[in-house]
Short mmCIF file of C-alpha atoms in Angstrom, two decimals:
data_model
loop_
_atom_site.label_atom_id
_atom_site.label_comp_id
_atom_site.label_asym_id
_atom_site.label_seq_id
_atom_site.Cartn_x
_atom_site.Cartn_y
_atom_site.Cartn_z
CA MET A 1 0.00 0.00 0.00
CA LEU A 2 3.01 2.36 0.38
CA ARG A 3 4.21 2.29 -3.38
CA PRO A 4 1.80 4.73 -4.89
CA PHE A 5 2.89 7.54 -2.55
CA ILE A 6 6.57 7.08 -3.45
CA LEU A 7 5.89 7.61 -7.26
CA ILE A 8 3.84 10.81 -6.89
CA ALA A 9 6.22 12.69 -4.62
CA PRO A 10 8.97 13.34 -7.27
CA LEU A 11 6.31 14.83 -9.66
CA LEU A 12 5.32 17.37 -7.09
CA VAL A 13 8.95 18.50 -6.80
CA MET A 14 9.60 18.74 -10.52
CA LEU A 15 6.69 21.22 -11.37
CA PRO A 16 8.03 24.10 -9.28
CA ALA A 17 11.46 23.66 -10.92
CA MET A 18 10.01 24.01 -14.44
CA ALA A 19 8.15 27.12 -13.44
CA ALA A 20 11.33 28.70 -12.10
CA GLU A 21 13.13 28.16 -15.42
CA THR A 22 10.48 30.03 -17.47
CA ALA A 23 10.09 32.98 -15.06
CA PRO A 24 12.81 35.32 -16.55
CA ALA A 25 11.00 35.63 -19.93
CA PRO A 26 8.78 38.62 -18.95
CA ALA A 27 11.86 40.52 -17.77
CA MET A 28 13.46 40.17 -21.22
CA LYS A 29 10.39 41.63 -22.92
CA ALA A 30 10.42 44.61 -20.62
CA GLU A 31 14.10 45.11 -21.35
CA SER A 32 13.53 45.17 -25.15
CA ARG A 33 10.82 47.85 -24.80
CA LYS A 34 13.21 50.14 -22.95
CA SER A 35 15.84 49.86 -25.69
CA ARG A 36 13.54 51.35 -28.46
CA PRO A 37 14.37 55.04 -29.31
CA ALA A 38 11.71 57.64 -28.38
CA PRO A 39 9.77 59.13 -31.37
CA ASP A 40 10.99 62.58 -32.66
CA LYS A 41 8.96 65.65 -31.63
CA PRO A 42 7.60 67.73 -34.56
CA GLN A 43 9.75 70.80 -35.26
CA GLU A 44 7.98 74.15 -34.65
CA GLN A 45 7.73 76.51 -37.67
CA GLU A 46 9.38 79.91 -37.28
CA ARG A 47 6.72 82.49 -36.60
CA ILE A 48 6.15 85.17 -39.28
CA THR A 49 7.08 88.59 -37.96
CA ILE A 50 6.55 91.71 -40.10
CA LEU A 51 8.95 94.51 -39.18
CA SER A 52 8.18 97.09 -41.89
CA ILE A 53 5.66 97.83 -44.67
CA ILE A 54 6.82 100.19 -47.42
CA PRO A 55 4.77 102.08 -48.49
CA ALA A 56 2.11 101.96 -45.79
CA GLN A 57 -0.58 102.89 -48.32
CA GLY A 58 -0.94 103.01 -52.09
CA GLU A 59 -3.15 102.72 -55.14
CA PRO A 60 -3.59 99.68 -57.41
CA GLY A 61 -0.43 98.94 -59.36
CA VAL A 62 1.93 100.13 -56.62
CA THR A 63 4.54 97.62 -55.39
CA VAL A 64 4.61 97.02 -51.61
CA THR A 65 7.60 95.49 -49.82
CA LEU A 66 7.24 93.66 -46.49
CA SER A 67 10.35 93.03 -44.38
CA GLY A 68 10.47 90.53 -41.53
CA ASN A 69 11.27 86.99 -40.41
CA GLY A 70 9.78 83.56 -41.06
CA ILE A 71 8.55 84.33 -44.59
CA SER A 72 8.72 81.23 -46.79
CA GLN A 73 9.53 81.01 -50.49
CA LYS A 74 5.86 80.56 -51.53
CA ALA A 75 4.27 82.97 -49.07
CA SER A 76 1.23 85.04 -50.09
CA ALA A 77 0.07 88.45 -48.94
CA TYR A 78 -3.60 89.07 -48.20
CA LEU A 79 -5.59 92.27 -48.38
CA GLY A 80 -8.79 91.30 -46.67
CA SER A 81 -9.90 88.10 -48.40
CA THR A 82 -7.92 88.81 -51.58
CA GLU A 83 -4.86 86.56 -51.92
CA ILE A 84 -1.88 88.13 -53.69
CA PRO A 85 1.02 85.84 -54.60
CA GLY A 86 4.23 87.45 -53.36
CA ARG A 87 7.81 87.45 -54.59
CA LEU A 88 10.55 86.73 -52.07
CA VAL A 89 13.35 89.28 -52.31
CA GLY A 90 16.37 87.96 -50.45
CA GLN A 91 15.57 86.03 -47.28
CA LYS A 92 13.54 88.56 -45.35
CA GLN A 93 11.56 90.62 -47.85
CA LEU A 94 8.31 89.86 -49.66
CA SER A 95 7.03 92.17 -52.41
CA PHE A 96 3.61 92.25 -54.09
CA GLU A 97 1.62 94.54 -56.35
CA ILE A 98 -1.64 96.03 -55.13
CA PRO A 99 -4.40 94.54 -57.33
CA ARG A 100 -7.39 96.37 -58.82
CA ILE A 101 -9.65 96.43 -55.76
CA ALA A 102 -12.00 99.05 -54.37
CA PRO A 103 -10.37 101.80 -52.30
CA GLY A 104 -10.61 101.51 -48.52
CA LEU A 105 -8.93 100.19 -45.37
CA TYR A 106 -7.89 96.51 -45.57
CA ALA A 107 -6.44 93.94 -43.17
CA LEU A 108 -2.95 93.06 -44.44
CA PHE A 109 -1.21 89.84 -43.39
CA VAL A 110 1.19 87.20 -44.74
CA LYS A 111 0.44 83.48 -44.96
CA ASN A 112 2.97 80.71 -45.55
CA LEU A 113 2.25 77.53 -47.48
CA ASP A 114 2.00 75.56 -44.18
CA GLY A 115 -0.85 77.79 -43.02
CA SER A 116 1.09 79.91 -40.52
CA THR A 117 0.21 83.61 -40.63
CA SER A 118 1.58 86.89 -39.40
CA LYS A 119 -0.22 89.48 -37.33
CA THR A 120 -2.77 91.66 -39.13
CA TYR A 121 -1.94 95.24 -40.07
CA SER A 122 -4.11 98.03 -41.48
CA PHE A 123 -3.38 99.02 -45.07
CA ASN A 124 -5.08 101.85 -46.95
CA VAL A 125 -5.79 101.18 -50.64
CA GLN A 126 -6.15 104.58 -52.28
CA PRO A 127 -8.33 105.39 -55.30
CA LEU A 128 -6.64 104.87 -58.65
CA LYS A 129 -5.37 108.25 -59.83
CA PRO A 130 -5.91 109.22 -63.49
CA ILE A 131 -2.74 110.03 -65.43
CA ALA A 132 -2.92 112.50 -68.35
CA THR A 133 0.09 112.26 -70.65
CA SER A 134 -0.68 114.35 -73.75
CA LEU A 135 -3.21 116.43 -75.69
CA SER A 136 -4.01 115.93 -79.36
CA PRO A 137 -3.74 118.61 -80.62
CA ASP A 138 -2.03 120.70 -77.94
CA THR A 139 -2.58 123.97 -79.84
CA VAL A 140 -5.98 125.18 -81.06
CA PRO A 141 -6.79 128.36 -83.02
CA ALA A 142 -8.93 130.79 -81.06
CA CYS A 143 -11.27 131.13 -84.01
CA THR A 144 -11.50 128.58 -86.77
CA MET A 145 -13.97 126.45 -88.67
CA ALA A 146 -16.61 124.54 -86.72
CA GLY A 147 -15.66 121.02 -85.66
CA SER A 148 -11.93 121.68 -85.50
CA ARG A 149 -11.81 122.57 -81.82
CA GLU A 150 -12.07 119.03 -80.45
CA VAL A 151 -9.16 117.90 -78.29
CA VAL A 152 -8.37 114.37 -77.08
CA VAL A 153 -6.70 113.82 -73.71
CA ASN A 154 -4.47 110.74 -73.77
CA GLY A 155 -3.35 108.84 -70.68
CA ARG A 156 -4.47 105.95 -68.49
CA ASN A 157 -6.68 105.02 -65.53
CA PHE A 158 -9.63 107.06 -66.89
CA GLN A 159 -12.99 105.82 -65.59
CA GLU A 160 -16.49 106.05 -67.01
CA GLY A 161 -17.98 109.28 -65.78
CA ALA A 162 -14.62 111.07 -65.69
CA GLN A 163 -14.72 114.82 -66.30
CA ILE A 164 -12.42 117.32 -67.97
CA LEU A 165 -11.39 120.28 -65.83
CA PHE A 166 -10.70 123.36 -67.97
CA ASP A 167 -8.80 125.89 -65.85
CA GLY A 168 -10.24 124.16 -62.78
CA GLY A 169 -13.88 124.11 -63.92
CA ALA A 170 -15.70 121.01 -65.16
CA ILE A 171 -16.81 121.08 -68.80
CA ARG A 172 -18.68 118.62 -70.96
CA SER A 173 -16.56 115.74 -72.21
CA ARG A 174 -16.88 112.38 -73.95
CA TYR A 175 -15.42 109.18 -72.47
CA LEU A 176 -13.71 107.14 -75.20
CA SER A 177 -11.75 104.52 -73.23
CA GLY A 178 -9.57 104.07 -70.18
CA GLU A 179 -6.83 105.81 -72.17
CA SER A 180 -8.64 108.71 -73.86
CA ILE A 181 -11.30 111.39 -73.29
CA SER A 182 -12.32 114.12 -75.73
CA PHE A 183 -13.81 117.60 -75.27
CA THR A 184 -14.63 120.68 -77.31
CA VAL A 185 -12.66 123.79 -76.43
CA PRO A 186 -15.01 126.50 -75.15
CA ALA A 187 -14.88 130.07 -76.37
CA VAL A 188 -12.15 131.53 -74.21
CA ARG A 189 -9.37 134.08 -74.52
CA GLY A 190 -6.12 133.18 -76.20
CA GLY A 191 -3.15 131.96 -74.24
CA MET A 192 -2.20 128.92 -72.17
CA HIS A 193 -4.95 126.97 -70.36
CA GLN A 194 -4.78 124.08 -67.89
CA ILE A 195 -6.43 120.72 -68.65
CA GLN A 196 -6.98 117.95 -66.05
CA VAL A 197 -8.95 114.70 -65.79
CA ARG A 198 -11.04 113.99 -62.69
CA ASN A 199 -12.37 110.50 -62.00
CA PRO A 200 -15.70 109.88 -60.21
CA GLU A 201 -13.71 108.90 -57.09
CA ASP A 202 -12.57 112.56 -56.95
CA THR A 203 -8.98 111.84 -57.90
CA THR A 204 -7.45 114.33 -60.33
CA SER A 205 -4.58 114.09 -62.78
CA THR A 206 -1.76 116.58 -63.10
CA SER A 207 -2.26 119.49 -65.49
CA LEU A 208 -1.46 119.64 -69.19
CA GLY A 209 -1.09 122.94 -71.06
CA LEU A 210 -3.42 123.74 -73.98
CA LEU A 211 -2.45 126.76 -76.07
CA ILE A 212 -5.30 128.79 -77.55
CA ASP A 213 -3.57 130.55 -80.42
CA SER A 214 -5.32 133.86 -81.10
CA ARG A 215 -2.68 135.31 -83.41
CA PRO A 216 -4.14 136.07 -86.88
CA GLU A 217 -2.60 134.37 -89.88
CA ILE A 218 -3.03 134.92 -93.62
CA MET A 219 -2.95 131.62 -95.52
CA THR A 220 -4.11 132.50 -99.04
CA ILE A 221 -5.14 135.56 -101.06
CA ILE A 222 -7.55 134.88 -103.91
CA PRO A 223 -8.70 137.46 -106.53
CA GLY A 224 -12.44 138.02 -106.32
CA ALA A 225 -15.02 140.06 -108.20
CA ASP A 226 -13.77 142.82 -110.53
CA TYR A 227 -15.89 145.94 -110.80
CA VAL A 228 -15.55 149.11 -112.87
CA ASN A 229 -13.24 151.06 -110.55
CA TYR A 230 -12.34 148.52 -107.84
CA TYR A 231 -11.86 144.80 -107.34
CA GLU A 232 -11.93 142.40 -104.40
CA LEU A 233 -9.31 140.20 -102.82
CA ALA A 234 -10.48 137.33 -100.61
CA ILE A 235 -8.03 136.99 -97.71
CA GLU A 236 -8.36 133.57 -96.11
CA GLY A 237 -6.71 132.46 -92.88
CA ARG A 238 -7.59 132.12 -89.23
CA ASN A 239 -8.20 134.07 -86.05
CA PHE A 240 -9.64 137.11 -87.82
CA GLN A 241 -11.91 139.16 -85.57
CA GLN A 242 -14.70 141.66 -85.97
CA GLY A 243 -12.79 144.93 -86.05
CA SER A 244 -9.59 143.47 -87.51
CA VAL A 245 -7.57 145.96 -89.54
CA LEU A 246 -5.72 145.26 -92.81
CA VAL A 247 -2.36 146.99 -93.15
CA VAL A 248 -1.39 147.48 -96.84
CA ASP A 249 2.11 148.83 -97.43
CA GLY A 250 1.89 150.57 -94.06
CA ARG A 251 -1.65 151.98 -94.57
CA ARG A 252 -4.30 150.87 -92.08
CA ILE A 253 -7.59 149.93 -93.74
CA SER A 254 -10.56 149.22 -91.50
CA GLY A 255 -14.08 147.97 -92.02
CA GLY A 256 -15.74 151.24 -91.13
CA LEU A 257 -16.83 154.02 -93.41
CA PRO A 258 -14.04 155.23 -95.69
CA THR A 259 -12.21 158.28 -94.38
CA ALA A 260 -11.42 161.36 -96.44
CA GLY A 261 -9.14 160.45 -99.29
CA GLU A 262 -9.46 156.70 -98.55
CA ARG A 263 -11.88 154.53 -100.48
CA ASP A 264 -10.44 151.04 -99.75
CA ARG A 265 -12.19 149.05 -97.06
CA VAL A 266 -12.21 145.61 -95.38
CA ILE A 267 -15.36 143.50 -94.89
CA TYR A 268 -15.31 140.93 -92.08
CA MET A 269 -16.83 137.65 -93.40
CA GLY A 270 -15.89 135.48 -90.44
CA CYS A 271 -12.88 134.36 -88.45
CA THR A 272 -11.42 132.66 -91.53
CA GLN A 273 -12.04 135.28 -94.23
CA LEU A 274 -11.76 139.01 -94.93
CA ILE A 275 -12.74 140.74 -98.18
CA TYR A 276 -10.47 143.58 -99.25
CA GLN A 277 -12.14 146.09 -101.61
CA ARG A 278 -9.30 147.83 -103.41
CA TYR A 279 -9.49 150.93 -105.64
CA PRO A 280 -6.27 150.84 -107.64
CA ALA A 281 -4.85 154.05 -109.05
CA ASP A 282 -2.66 152.08 -111.44
CA PRO A 283 -3.83 148.88 -113.21
CA THR A 284 -0.25 147.61 -113.47
CA PRO A 285 0.44 144.72 -111.03
CA HIS A 286 3.06 145.41 -108.41
CA PRO A 287 3.92 143.82 -105.03
CA LEU A 288 1.77 144.67 -102.02
CA ARG A 289 2.66 143.84 -98.41
CA LEU A 290 -0.42 142.78 -96.44
CA GLN A 291 -0.84 142.20 -92.71
CA VAL A 292 -3.86 141.65 -90.42
CA VAL A 293 -3.93 143.32 -86.99
CA ASN A 294 -6.59 142.27 -84.46
CA PRO A 295 -8.25 144.63 -81.95
CA ASP A 296 -5.95 143.28 -79.21
CA ASN A 297 -2.96 144.34 -81.38
CA GLU A 298 -1.92 140.78 -82.25
CA GLU A 299 -0.39 140.85 -85.73
CA SER A 300 -0.16 138.29 -88.50
CA PRO A 301 3.05 137.69 -90.43
CA VAL A 302 3.41 139.95 -93.48
CA VAL A 303 2.39 138.39 -96.83
CA THR A 304 3.39 139.80 -100.24
CA VAL A 305 1.11 139.57 -103.30
CA ASN A 306 1.41 140.99 -106.83
CA THR A 307 -1.73 142.90 -107.74
CA PRO A 308 -2.77 146.26 -109.27
#
């Protein structure tokens, strides 16, 4: 009856020994976990800092330069919600051109491609100023044929509804395009006059000079009707006035009633023509020197013609 107990006892001793041999395994696993390198922390992006804005305001088309730190190669500037691709100048400067947007105060900031942004700054977009560059023509006769007193102002940034300022006062004009506006020269005195363009936003161009030439000029002399004791010469030109005097070889001949001993007279037909009624004492042609003198004493160049 004692044999069974002798066989079982060694089994009970062997089980704890097997357990002791497998015990160190968990410690090895823990040791392998400690030997793994810790994951890298994400690097922080350099913050965008704007140090200067030059200029601090401007109109569309003006180039703005931002200086600061943390501006990336593909950074964009924003005026309000309008994105403006910038151009990196060096390592710390971003330049952009103000686009065609309505004038007003805008929030200006810079945004990198990774989404980081700078602080917001106030930027004033000014109205687009008209620029007048030339007049065509830039000289107009004070008195000439109808339809030849139209002048075109050439330039840029003209808007629909723009006005012409003639010596500071608005006159009627015709909008042709963003580069040209036309107007008819009003009846004004001769001399230099100032022309400007004013847009509806109340911005005004610099002045251009328009010369109103009031000096008389003889262009042609044409023989006219021939009567028994006198004949007519048609004197054509420009800037003749009511009351202009014709000087013939030093003699002043007016349009009034002939004076004692003077039968020749001048008839004013308009600012481009005078009729000279001449009573020749000798029918033989010979040179005559003619000149027109206006009431304001402006004189035409002397013209010579062969006539009786």
